[in-house]
PDB file of C-alpha atoms and ligand atoms in Angstrom:
ATOM      1  CA  MET A 187      11.030  -9.924 -40.153  1.00 53.00           C
ATOM      2  CA  HIS A 188      11.082  -6.435 -41.747  1.00 66.00           C
ATOM      3  CA  GLY A 189      14.724  -5.772 -40.820  1.00 83.00           C
ATOM      4  CA  HIS A 190      14.313  -6.498 -37.107  1.00 88.00           C
ATOM      5  CA  THR A 191      16.863  -8.865 -35.571  1.00 90.00           C
ATOM      6  CA  PRO A 192      15.043 -10.951 -32.920  1.00 89.00           C
ATOM      7  CA  ARG A 193      16.453 -10.425 -29.427  1.00 89.00           C
ATOM      8  CA  ARG A 194      16.802 -13.650 -27.477  1.00 86.00           C
ATOM      9  CA  ARG A 195      16.969 -11.838 -24.153  1.00 85.00           C
ATOM     10  CA  PHE A 196      13.417 -10.608 -24.784  1.00 89.00           C
ATOM     11  CA  GLY A 197      12.210 -14.080 -25.824  1.00 86.00           C
ATOM     12  CA  GLN A 198      11.380 -12.869 -29.337  1.00 91.00           C
ATOM     13  CA  ASN A 199       9.740 -15.652 -31.355  1.00 95.00           C
ATOM     14  CA  PHE A 200       7.266 -13.853 -33.576  1.00 96.00           C
ATOM     15  CA  LEU A 201       4.001 -15.486 -34.569  1.00 97.00           C
ATOM     16  CA  ALA A 202       4.000 -15.689 -38.355  1.00 96.00           C
ATOM     17  CA  ASP A 203       1.118 -18.055 -39.217  1.00 98.00           C
ATOM     18  CA  PRO A 204      -2.214 -16.258 -39.865  1.00 97.00           C
ATOM     19  CA  HIS A 205      -4.139 -19.437 -39.009  1.00 98.00           C
ATOM     20  CA  TYR A 206      -2.945 -19.303 -35.396  1.00 98.00           C
ATOM     21  CA  VAL A 207      -3.335 -15.528 -35.194  1.00 98.00           C
ATOM     22  CA  ARG A 208      -6.998 -16.013 -36.111  1.00 98.00           C
ATOM     23  CA  ARG A 209      -7.474 -18.871 -33.652  1.00 98.00           C
ATOM     24  CA  ILE A 210      -6.029 -16.855 -30.780  1.00 98.00           C
ATOM     25  CA  VAL A 211      -8.057 -13.741 -31.575  1.00 98.00           C
ATOM     26  CA  ASP A 212     -11.211 -15.874 -31.997  1.00 98.00           C
ATOM     27  CA  ALA A 213     -10.548 -17.446 -28.583  1.00 98.00           C
ATOM     28  CA  VAL A 214     -10.278 -13.981 -27.006  1.00 98.00           C
ATOM     29  CA  ASN A 215     -13.326 -12.714 -28.936  1.00 98.00           C
ATOM     30  CA  PRO A 216     -12.643  -9.024 -28.169  1.00 98.00           C
ATOM     31  CA  ARG A 217     -15.502  -6.524 -28.289  1.00 97.00           C
ATOM     32  CA  PRO A 218     -15.401  -2.743 -28.710  1.00 96.00           C
ATOM     33  CA  GLY A 219     -15.227  -0.916 -25.404  1.00 94.00           C
ATOM     34  CA  GLU A 220     -13.407  -3.691 -23.525  1.00 97.00           C
ATOM     35  CA  ALA A 221     -10.185  -2.960 -21.645  1.00 98.00           C
ATOM     36  CA  LEU A 222      -7.999  -5.123 -23.886  1.00 98.00           C
ATOM     37  CA  VAL A 223      -4.259  -5.238 -23.101  1.00 98.00           C
ATOM     38  CA  GLU A 224      -1.551  -7.007 -25.086  1.00 98.00           C
ATOM     39  CA  ILE A 225       1.713  -7.928 -23.386  1.00 98.00           C
ATOM     40  CA  GLY A 226       4.662  -7.894 -25.804  1.00 97.00           C
ATOM     41  CA  PRO A 227       3.022  -6.908 -29.119  1.00 98.00           C
ATOM     42  CA  GLY A 228       6.380  -7.280 -30.909  1.00 97.00           C
ATOM     43  CA  LEU A 229       5.951  -6.882 -34.648  1.00 96.00           C
ATOM     44  CA  GLY A 230       2.186  -6.657 -34.246  1.00 96.00           C
ATOM     45  CA  ALA A 231       1.064 -10.129 -35.412  1.00 96.00           C
ATOM     46  CA  LEU A 232      -1.815 -10.238 -32.916  1.00 98.00           C
ATOM     47  CA  THR A 233      -2.041  -6.472 -32.435  1.00 98.00           C
ATOM     48  CA  ALA A 234      -3.537  -5.684 -35.844  1.00 96.00           C
ATOM     49  CA  ASP A 235      -6.344  -8.255 -35.508  1.00 97.00           C
ATOM     50  CA  LEU A 236      -7.034  -7.321 -31.882  1.00 98.00           C
ATOM     51  CA  ILE A 237      -7.407  -3.657 -32.891  1.00 97.00           C
ATOM     52  CA  ALA A 238      -9.595  -4.630 -35.846  1.00 96.00           C
ATOM     53  CA  ARG A 239     -11.989  -6.406 -33.476  1.00 97.00           C
ATOM     54  CA  ALA A 240     -11.816  -4.156 -30.388  1.00 96.00           C
ATOM     55  CA  GLY A 241     -11.216  -0.755 -31.994  1.00 96.00           C
ATOM     56  CA  HIS A 242      -8.619   0.183 -29.367  1.00 97.00           C
ATOM     57  CA  LEU A 243      -5.852  -1.696 -27.565  1.00 98.00           C
ATOM     58  CA  GLN A 244      -3.468  -1.003 -24.679  1.00 98.00           C
ATOM     59  CA  ALA A 245      -0.070  -2.691 -24.960  1.00 98.00           C
ATOM     60  CA  VAL A 246       3.134  -3.063 -22.924  1.00 98.00           C
ATOM     61  CA  GLU A 247       6.370  -3.598 -24.895  1.00 98.00           C
ATOM     62  CA  ILE A 248       9.876  -3.551 -23.455  1.00 97.00           C
ATOM     63  CA  ASP A 249      11.829  -3.341 -26.735  1.00 97.00           C
ATOM     64  CA  ARG A 250      12.297   0.302 -27.757  1.00 96.00           C
ATOM     65  CA  ASP A 251      12.888  -0.474 -31.434  1.00 96.00           C
ATOM     66  CA  LEU A 252       9.680  -2.477 -31.632  1.00 97.00           C
ATOM     67  CA  ALA A 253       7.781   0.200 -29.712  1.00 97.00           C
ATOM     68  CA  ALA A 254       8.921   2.801 -32.269  1.00 97.00           C
ATOM     69  CA  ARG A 255       7.722   0.572 -35.142  1.00 97.00           C
ATOM     70  CA  LEU A 256       4.361   0.021 -33.454  1.00 98.00           C
ATOM     71  CA  ARG A 257       3.906   3.773 -33.044  1.00 97.00           C
ATOM     72  CA  GLU A 258       4.565   4.242 -36.752  1.00 97.00           C
ATOM     73  CA  ARG A 259       2.125   1.520 -37.731  1.00 97.00           C
ATOM     74  CA  PHE A 260      -0.780   2.240 -35.394  1.00 97.00           C
ATOM     75  CA  SER A 261      -2.344   5.578 -34.533  1.00 97.00           C
ATOM     76  CA  ALA A 262      -2.917   6.800 -30.985  1.00 96.00           C
ATOM     77  CA  THR A 263      -6.639   6.239 -31.443  1.00 96.00           C
ATOM     78  CA  GLN A 264      -5.910   2.570 -32.173  1.00 98.00           C
ATOM     79  CA  LEU A 265      -3.104   1.844 -29.717  1.00 98.00           C
ATOM     80  CA  THR A 266      -2.019   3.150 -26.314  1.00 98.00           C
ATOM     81  CA  LEU A 267       1.527   1.861 -25.956  1.00 98.00           C
ATOM     82  CA  PHE A 268       3.459   1.638 -22.681  1.00 98.00           C
ATOM     83  CA  GLU A 269       7.184   1.232 -23.262  1.00 98.00           C
ATOM     84  CA  ASP A 270       7.743  -0.734 -20.093  1.00 97.00           C
ATOM     85  CA  ASP A 271       8.662  -4.009 -18.440  1.00 97.00           C
ATOM     86  CA  ALA A 272       5.488  -6.060 -17.964  1.00 98.00           C
ATOM     87  CA  LEU A 273       7.046  -7.615 -14.841  1.00 97.00           C
ATOM     88  CA  ARG A 274       6.949  -4.217 -13.160  1.00 97.00           C
ATOM     89  CA  PHE A 275       3.920  -2.765 -14.882  1.00 98.00           C
ATOM     90  CA  ASP A 276       1.054  -1.722 -12.594  1.00 98.00           C
ATOM     91  CA  PHE A 277      -1.900  -3.511 -14.212  1.00 98.00           C
ATOM     92  CA  ALA A 278      -4.211  -2.650 -11.298  1.00 97.00           C
ATOM     93  CA  ARG A 279      -3.578   1.043 -11.919  1.00 98.00           C
ATOM     94  CA  LEU A 280      -4.363   0.683 -15.611  1.00 98.00           C
ATOM     95  CA  SER A 281      -7.589  -1.126 -14.760  1.00 98.00           C
ATOM     96  CA  ALA A 282      -8.540   1.677 -12.358  1.00 98.00           C
ATOM     97  CA  ALA A 283      -7.734   4.317 -15.003  1.00 98.00           C
ATOM     98  CA  LEU A 284      -9.915   2.507 -17.552  1.00 97.00           C
ATOM     99  CA  SER A 285     -12.633   1.765 -14.946  1.00 97.00           C
ATOM    100  CA  ALA A 286     -12.838  -1.815 -16.201  1.00 97.00           C
ATOM    101  CA  PRO A 287     -11.292  -5.206 -15.472  1.00 98.00           C
ATOM    102  CA  LEU A 288      -8.526  -6.006 -17.944  1.00 98.00           C
ATOM    103  CA  ARG A 289      -8.618  -8.626 -20.679  1.00 98.00           C
ATOM    104  CA  ILE A 290      -4.972  -9.552 -21.115  1.00 98.00           C
ATOM    105  CA  VAL A 291      -3.584 -11.225 -24.223  1.00 98.00           C
ATOM    106  CA  GLY A 292      -0.007 -12.228 -24.884  1.00 97.00           C
ATOM    107  CA  ASN A 293       2.311 -14.494 -26.763  1.00 96.00           C
ATOM    108  CA  LEU A 294       4.498 -14.331 -23.703  1.00 93.00           C
ATOM    109  CA  PRO A 295       8.272 -14.260 -23.657  1.00 90.00           C
ATOM    110  CA  TYR A 296       9.058 -17.791 -22.412  1.00 87.00           C
ATOM    111  CA  ASN A 297      11.972 -16.686 -20.252  1.00 88.00           C
ATOM    112  CA  ILE A 298       9.692 -14.656 -17.956  1.00 93.00           C
ATOM    113  CA  SER A 299       6.413 -16.561 -18.218  1.00 93.00           C
ATOM    114  CA  SER A 300       6.188 -17.854 -14.626  1.00 94.00           C
ATOM    115  CA  PRO A 301       7.188 -14.580 -12.889  1.00 96.00           C
ATOM    116  CA  LEU A 302       4.792 -12.693 -15.160  1.00 97.00           C
ATOM    117  CA  LEU A 303       1.920 -15.011 -14.250  1.00 97.00           C
ATOM    118  CA  PHE A 304       2.730 -14.577 -10.542  1.00 96.00           C
ATOM    119  CA  HIS A 305       2.819 -10.803 -11.044  1.00 97.00           C
ATOM    120  CA  LEU A 306      -0.633 -10.897 -12.693  1.00 97.00           C
ATOM    121  CA  ALA A 307      -2.011 -13.297 -10.063  1.00 96.00           C
ATOM    122  CA  ALA A 308      -1.094 -10.841  -7.289  1.00 93.00           C
ATOM    123  CA  ASP A 309      -4.204  -8.765  -8.056  1.00 93.00           C
ATOM    124  CA  THR A 310      -6.920 -10.740  -9.802  1.00 96.00           C
ATOM    125  CA  ALA A 311      -9.616  -8.185  -8.900  1.00 96.00           C
ATOM    126  CA  SER A 312      -8.418  -5.990 -11.766  1.00 97.00           C
ATOM    127  CA  LEU A 313      -8.520  -8.832 -14.311  1.00 98.00           C
ATOM    128  CA  ARG A 314     -11.401 -10.212 -16.345  1.00 98.00           C
ATOM    129  CA  ASP A 315      -9.404 -12.899 -18.126  1.00 98.00           C
ATOM    130  CA  LEU A 316      -6.016 -13.792 -19.597  1.00 98.00           C
ATOM    131  CA  HIS A 317      -5.260 -15.524 -22.900  1.00 98.00           C
ATOM    132  CA  VAL A 318      -1.611 -16.439 -23.000  1.00 98.00           C
ATOM    133  CA  MET A 319       0.623 -18.499 -25.245  1.00 98.00           C
ATOM    134  CA  LEU A 320       3.348 -20.311 -23.367  1.00 97.00           C
ATOM    135  CA  GLN A 321       5.651 -23.265 -23.695  1.00 96.00           C
ATOM    136  CA  LYS A 322       3.394 -26.357 -23.818  1.00 97.00           C
ATOM    137  CA  GLU A 323       5.136 -27.855 -20.779  1.00 97.00           C
ATOM    138  CA  VAL A 324       4.392 -24.750 -18.716  1.00 97.00           C
ATOM    139  CA  VAL A 325       0.694 -24.970 -19.609  1.00 98.00           C
ATOM    140  CA  ALA A 326       0.798 -28.654 -18.584  1.00 98.00           C
ATOM    141  CA  ARG A 327       2.138 -27.584 -15.172  1.00 98.00           C
ATOM    142  CA  MET A 328      -0.477 -24.821 -14.848  1.00 98.00           C
ATOM    143  CA  THR A 329      -3.373 -27.232 -15.479  1.00 98.00           C
ATOM    144  CA  ALA A 330      -1.970 -30.336 -13.713  1.00 98.00           C
ATOM    145  CA  THR A 331      -3.996 -32.254 -11.132  1.00 98.00           C
ATOM    146  CA  PRO A 332      -2.645 -33.722  -7.842  1.00 98.00           C
ATOM    147  CA  SER A 333      -0.501 -36.879  -7.899  1.00 97.00           C
ATOM    148  CA  THR A 334       0.652 -36.315 -11.482  1.00 97.00           C
ATOM    149  CA  PRO A 335       4.266 -35.493 -12.478  1.00 97.00           C
ATOM    150  CA  ASP A 336       3.438 -31.961 -13.710  1.00 98.00           C
ATOM    151  CA  TYR A 337       1.640 -30.958 -10.497  1.00 98.00           C
ATOM    152  CA  GLY A 338       3.677 -28.484  -8.467  1.00 97.00           C
ATOM    153  CA  ARG A 339       4.024 -24.973  -7.107  1.00 97.00           C
ATOM    154  CA  LEU A 340       2.878 -23.292 -10.336  1.00 97.00           C
ATOM    155  CA  SER A 341      -0.277 -25.484 -10.464  1.00 98.00           C
ATOM    156  CA  VAL A 342      -1.284 -24.689  -6.882  1.00 98.00           C
ATOM    157  CA  MET A 343      -0.384 -20.985  -6.892  1.00 98.00           C
ATOM    158  CA  LEU A 344      -2.355 -20.337 -10.089  1.00 98.00           C
ATOM    159  CA  GLN A 345      -5.281 -22.721  -9.546  1.00 98.00           C
ATOM    160  CA  VAL A 346      -6.016 -21.108  -6.183  1.00 98.00           C
ATOM    161  CA  LYS A 347      -6.794 -17.892  -8.108  1.00 98.00           C
ATOM    162  CA  PHE A 348      -7.875 -18.938 -11.610  1.00 98.00           C
ATOM    163  CA  ALA A 349      -9.875 -21.498 -13.560  1.00 98.00           C
ATOM    164  CA  ILE A 350      -7.380 -22.558 -16.227  1.00 98.00           C
ATOM    165  CA  ALA A 351      -8.095 -24.204 -19.573  1.00 98.00           C
ATOM    166  CA  ARG A 352      -5.633 -25.314 -22.231  1.00 98.00           C
ATOM    167  CA  LEU A 353      -7.188 -24.271 -25.540  1.00 98.00           C
ATOM    168  CA  PHE A 354      -4.860 -25.584 -28.278  1.00 98.00           C
ATOM    169  CA  VAL A 355      -1.265 -26.379 -29.193  1.00 98.00           C
ATOM    170  CA  VAL A 356       0.799 -24.229 -31.577  1.00 98.00           C
ATOM    171  CA  PRO A 357       3.734 -25.925 -33.355  1.00 98.00           C
ATOM    172  CA  PRO A 358       7.230 -24.363 -33.649  1.00 98.00           C
ATOM    173  CA  GLY A 359       6.745 -23.772 -37.398  1.00 98.00           C
ATOM    174  CA  ALA A 360       4.137 -21.081 -36.650  1.00 98.00           C
ATOM    175  CA  PHE A 361       6.903 -18.741 -35.370  1.00 97.00           C
ATOM    176  CA  THR A 362       9.908 -16.892 -36.759  1.00 95.00           C
ATOM    177  CA  PRO A 363      12.443 -17.798 -35.530  1.00 95.00           C
ATOM    178  CA  ALA A 364      11.012 -21.230 -34.654  1.00 96.00           C
ATOM    179  CA  PRO A 365      11.393 -22.147 -30.974  1.00 94.00           C
ATOM    180  CA  LYS A 366      12.649 -25.646 -30.103  1.00 93.00           C
ATOM    181  CA  VAL A 367       9.422 -26.604 -28.316  1.00 95.00           C
ATOM    182  CA  ASP A 368       5.674 -26.702 -28.848  1.00 97.00           C
ATOM    183  CA  SER A 369       3.577 -23.863 -27.433  1.00 98.00           C
ATOM    184  CA  ALA A 370       0.030 -23.888 -26.114  1.00 98.00           C
ATOM    185  CA  VAL A 371      -2.631 -21.242 -25.591  1.00 98.00           C
ATOM    186  CA  ALA A 372      -4.311 -21.121 -22.188  1.00 98.00           C
ATOM    187  CA  ARG A 373      -7.256 -19.166 -20.823  1.00 98.00           C
ATOM    188  CA  LEU A 374      -7.128 -18.090 -17.164  1.00 98.00           C
ATOM    189  CA  THR A 375     -10.322 -16.757 -15.599  1.00 98.00           C
ATOM    190  CA  PRO A 376     -10.188 -15.346 -12.052  1.00 98.00           C
ATOM    191  CA  LEU A 377     -12.302 -17.410  -9.642  1.00 98.00           C
ATOM    192  CA  GLY A 378     -13.691 -14.190  -8.151  1.00 93.00           C
ATOM    193  CA  ALA A 379     -16.314 -14.940  -5.504  1.00 92.00           C
ATOM    194  CA  HIS A 380     -15.572 -18.677  -5.920  1.00 93.00           C
ATOM    195  CA  ALA A 381     -11.907 -18.270  -4.949  1.00 95.00           C
ATOM    196  CA  PRO A 382     -10.996 -19.947  -1.654  1.00 96.00           C
ATOM    197  CA  GLN A 383     -10.568 -17.510   1.227  1.00 95.00           C
ATOM    198  CA  LEU A 384      -6.849 -17.211   2.057  1.00 96.00           C
ATOM    199  CA  ASP A 385      -6.347 -15.722   5.515  1.00 96.00           C
ATOM    200  CA  ASP A 386      -2.621 -15.138   4.986  1.00 95.00           C
ATOM    201  CA  GLU A 387      -1.402 -15.242   1.367  1.00 95.00           C
ATOM    202  CA  PRO A 388       2.343 -14.979   2.107  1.00 94.00           C
ATOM    203  CA  LEU A 389       2.052 -17.893   4.549  1.00 95.00           C
ATOM    204  CA  PHE A 390       0.164 -19.929   1.918  1.00 96.00           C
ATOM    205  CA  ALA A 391       2.898 -19.163  -0.651  1.00 96.00           C
ATOM    206  CA  ARG A 392       5.651 -20.199   1.781  1.00 95.00           C
ATOM    207  CA  LEU A 393       3.891 -23.457   2.630  1.00 96.00           C
ATOM    208  CA  VAL A 394       3.406 -24.361  -1.039  1.00 97.00           C
ATOM    209  CA  SER A 395       7.053 -23.544  -1.847  1.00 96.00           C
ATOM    210  CA  ALA A 396       8.292 -25.642   1.066  1.00 96.00           C
ATOM    211  CA  ALA A 397       6.023 -28.567   0.183  1.00 96.00           C
ATOM    212  CA  PHE A 398       7.426 -28.753  -3.357  1.00 96.00           C
ATOM    213  CA  ALA A 399      11.046 -27.738  -2.668  1.00 94.00           C
ATOM    214  CA  GLN A 400      12.009 -31.417  -2.502  1.00 87.00           C
ATOM    215  CA  ARG A 401       9.211 -33.369  -4.123  1.00 87.00           C
ATOM    216  CA  ARG A 402      10.122 -36.768  -2.686  1.00 89.00           C
ATOM    217  CA  LYS A 403      10.048 -35.602   0.944  1.00 94.00           C
ATOM    218  CA  THR A 404       7.012 -36.383   3.084  1.00 96.00           C
ATOM    219  CA  LEU A 405       5.128 -33.347   4.363  1.00 96.00           C
ATOM    220  CA  ARG A 406       6.248 -34.177   7.909  1.00 95.00           C
ATOM    221  CA  ASN A 407       9.844 -33.491   6.769  1.00 95.00           C
ATOM    222  CA  ALA A 408       9.285 -30.907   4.039  1.00 95.00           C
ATOM    223  CA  LEU A 409       7.230 -28.682   6.364  1.00 94.00           C
ATOM    224  CA  ALA A 410       9.204 -29.358   9.558  1.00 93.00           C
ATOM    225  CA  ALA A 411      10.191 -25.676   9.810  1.00 90.00           C
ATOM    226  CA  CYS A 412       6.567 -24.544   9.449  1.00 87.00           C
ATOM    227  CA  CYS A 413       4.395 -26.971  11.389  1.00 91.00           C
ATOM    228  CA  THR A 414       4.266 -30.140  13.419  1.00 93.00           C
ATOM    229  CA  PRO A 415       2.742 -33.486  12.389  1.00 95.00           C
ATOM    230  CA  ASP A 416      -0.093 -32.608  14.803  1.00 94.00           C
ATOM    231  CA  ASP A 417      -0.776 -29.401  12.860  1.00 93.00           C
ATOM    232  CA  LEU A 418      -1.003 -31.494   9.698  1.00 95.00           C
ATOM    233  CA  ARG A 419      -3.375 -34.011  11.309  1.00 95.00           C
ATOM    234  CA  ALA A 420      -5.509 -31.178  12.692  1.00 94.00           C
ATOM    235  CA  ALA A 421      -5.943 -29.994   9.083  1.00 94.00           C
ATOM    236  CA  GLU A 422      -6.854 -33.590   8.112  1.00 95.00           C
ATOM    237  CA  ILE A 423      -3.606 -34.076   6.225  1.00 96.00           C
ATOM    238  CA  ASP A 424      -1.538 -37.243   6.475  1.00 96.00           C
ATOM    239  CA  PRO A 425       2.016 -36.261   7.572  1.00 97.00           C
ATOM    240  CA  GLN A 426       3.351 -39.140   5.446  1.00 97.00           C
ATOM    241  CA  ALA A 427       1.791 -37.688   2.269  1.00 97.00           C
ATOM    242  CA  ARG A 428       3.865 -35.612  -0.148  1.00 97.00           C
ATOM    243  CA  GLY A 429       3.100 -32.122  -1.439  1.00 97.00           C
ATOM    244  CA  GLU A 430       2.225 -33.585  -4.820  1.00 97.00           C
ATOM    245  CA  ASN A 431      -0.633 -35.550  -3.194  1.00 97.00           C
ATOM    246  CA  LEU A 432      -2.408 -32.490  -1.745  1.00 97.00           C
ATOM    247  CA  ALA A 433      -5.260 -30.774  -3.558  1.00 98.00           C
ATOM    248  CA  VAL A 434      -5.337 -26.970  -3.693  1.00 98.00           C
ATOM    249  CA  ALA A 435      -8.111 -27.042  -1.062  1.00 98.00           C
ATOM    250  CA  ASP A 436      -5.814 -29.046   1.284  1.00 97.00           C
ATOM    251  CA  PHE A 437      -3.091 -26.381   1.051  1.00 97.00           C
ATOM    252  CA  VAL A 438      -5.694 -23.667   1.713  1.00 98.00           C
ATOM    253  CA  ARG A 439      -7.070 -25.519   4.753  1.00 96.00           C
ATOM    254  CA  LEU A 440      -3.603 -26.066   6.221  1.00 96.00           C
ATOM    255  CA  ALA A 441      -2.475 -22.461   5.654  1.00 96.00           C
ATOM    256  CA  ASN A 442      -5.669 -21.035   7.156  1.00 95.00           C
ATOM    257  CA  GLN A 443      -5.426 -23.309  10.153  1.00 93.00           C
ATOM    258  CA  LEU A 444      -1.792 -22.311  10.800  1.00 92.00           C
ATOM    259  CA  SER A 445      -2.636 -18.666  10.302  1.00 90.00           C
ATOM    260  CA  GLY A 446      -5.542 -18.939  12.741  1.00 76.00           C
ATOM    261  CA  CYS A 447      -3.494 -20.496  15.509  1.00 71.00           C
ATOM    262  CA  GLN A 448      -0.410 -18.282  15.060  1.00 60.00           C
ATOM    263  CA  GLY A 449      -1.200 -14.873  13.693  1.00 46.00           C
ATOM    264  CA  SER A 450       2.510 -14.263  13.184  1.00 43.00           C
ATOM    265  CA  GLU A 451       4.550 -13.230  10.134  1.00 45.00           C
ATOM    266  CA  LYS A 452       6.481 -16.498   9.972  1.00 47.00           C
ATOM    267  CA  PRO A 453       4.707 -19.828  10.415  1.00 47.00           C
ATOM    268  CA  LEU A 454       5.809 -21.409  13.674  1.00 42.00           C
ATOM    269  CA  SER A 455       5.085 -24.840  15.023  1.00 41.00           C
ATOM    270  CA  ARG A 456       2.535 -25.021  17.791  1.00 38.00           C
ATOM    271  CA  GLY A 457       5.317 -26.206  20.085  1.00 36.00           C
ATOM    272  CA  GLU A 458       7.272 -23.009  19.410  1.00 34.00           C
ATOM    273  CA  LYS A 459       4.225 -20.814  19.857  1.00 34.00           C
ATOM    274  CA  TYR A 460       3.326 -22.166  23.244  1.00 27.00           C
ATOM    275  CA  ALA A 461       6.905 -22.615  24.431  1.00 25.00           C
TER     276      ALA A 461
HETATM  277  N1  SAM B 209       3.179 -10.724 -29.775  1.00 75.88           N
HETATM  278  C1  SAM B 209       4.234 -10.906 -30.767  1.00 75.88           C
HETATM  279  C2  SAM B 209       3.903 -12.098 -31.629  1.00 75.88           C
HETATM  280  O1  SAM B 209       3.022 -12.872 -31.248  1.00 75.88           O
HETATM  281  O2  SAM B 209       4.547 -12.268 -32.655  1.00 75.88           O
HETATM  282  C3  SAM B 209       5.610 -11.058 -30.113  1.00 75.88           C
HETATM  283  C4  SAM B 209       5.754 -12.250 -29.186  1.00 75.88           C
HETATM  284  S1  SAM B 209       7.400 -12.497 -28.591  1.00 75.88           S
HETATM  285  C5  SAM B 209       7.281 -14.180 -28.044  1.00 75.88           C
HETATM  286  C6  SAM B 209       7.455 -11.679 -27.005  1.00 75.88           C
HETATM  287  C7  SAM B 209       7.317 -10.170 -27.023  1.00 75.88           C
HETATM  288  O3  SAM B 209       7.356  -9.683 -25.680  1.00 75.88           O
HETATM  289  C8  SAM B 209       8.435  -9.440 -27.754  1.00 75.88           C
HETATM  290  O4  SAM B 209       7.904  -8.383 -28.505  1.00 75.88           O
HETATM  291  C9  SAM B 209       9.335  -8.906 -26.626  1.00 75.88           C
HETATM  292  O5  SAM B 209      10.074  -7.769 -26.980  1.00 75.88           O
HETATM  293  C10 SAM B 209       8.300  -8.618 -25.564  1.00 75.88           C
HETATM  294  N2  SAM B 209       8.833  -8.661 -24.188  1.00 75.88           N
HETATM  295  C11 SAM B 209       9.820  -9.442 -23.708  1.00 75.88           C
HETATM  296  N3  SAM B 209      10.010  -9.220 -22.394  1.00 75.88           N
HETATM  297  C12 SAM B 209       9.092  -8.280 -22.043  1.00 75.88           C
HETATM  298  C13 SAM B 209       8.792  -7.615 -20.812  1.00 75.88           C
HETATM  299  N4  SAM B 209       9.451  -7.903 -19.681  1.00 75.88           N
HETATM  300  N5  SAM B 209       7.814  -6.683 -20.815  1.00 75.88           N
HETATM  301  C14 SAM B 209       7.130  -6.372 -21.947  1.00 75.88           C
HETATM  302  N6  SAM B 209       7.386  -6.971 -23.133  1.00 75.88           N
HETATM  303  C15 SAM B 209       8.346  -7.911 -23.184  1.00 75.88           C
END
């Protein structure tokens, strides 16, 4: 650990097994000239191999002590380091500055993995792909299909923007300190031109949240504040179904239909609109 005491608040479990470092870097397959960005380089386990393959790397690290160590170890021609919070970092701006879509890599701090993925999903136009290591259960939720226990808000909100593949599992023993759970590496590739057209993204997000807020509720009840059973039927959705039964395309169809017939900030039922 080279004298560094891992900070739990920054989710510091450092990758210490060269076998998994190689597998992750092979999965990314970085090439010179690409806009490669590491989130949370930490003690540099992945950083050194990424630089060896790409020549230059951008990185965002929140821990000042680790940032100072990274600056000592890597030259400015190898590493451009942003001492910043990745949750607030403007990745779109970095992509514009580099005139290239970003390839993001990270053994992500588990305590912020979902908000970080939502932050990155907010602007997929500036992304080429993401390779992230997360808690295995989170990857299961990201890749889940409808009518399975892991399918939920995270599945729908990410699958509407990305093709997601689970690549391989990494056991706790590969890290120092060892986490209590297995991890998994996932690849997320923006759908680009194949992404479904969302007429009103905030409305879509609110619908998905409401549909999964209480999983056992039927959509008729879970979405009562947003739409009527007739709205659901008009979008070819059974009001007695549950959120977990709807495919991503069903949520898109419903949100676009509500957006088309309302055009308001907050989704209203048709009854309210015409009242
Ligand atoms: N990449 C290293 C590795 O594989 O060994 C470290 C991984 S460790 C799980 C997570 C890293 O992300 C730590 O270096 C931590 O300081 C950093 N980190 C935690 N929260 C962060 C945030 N909000 N923004 C940027 N970096 C963060």
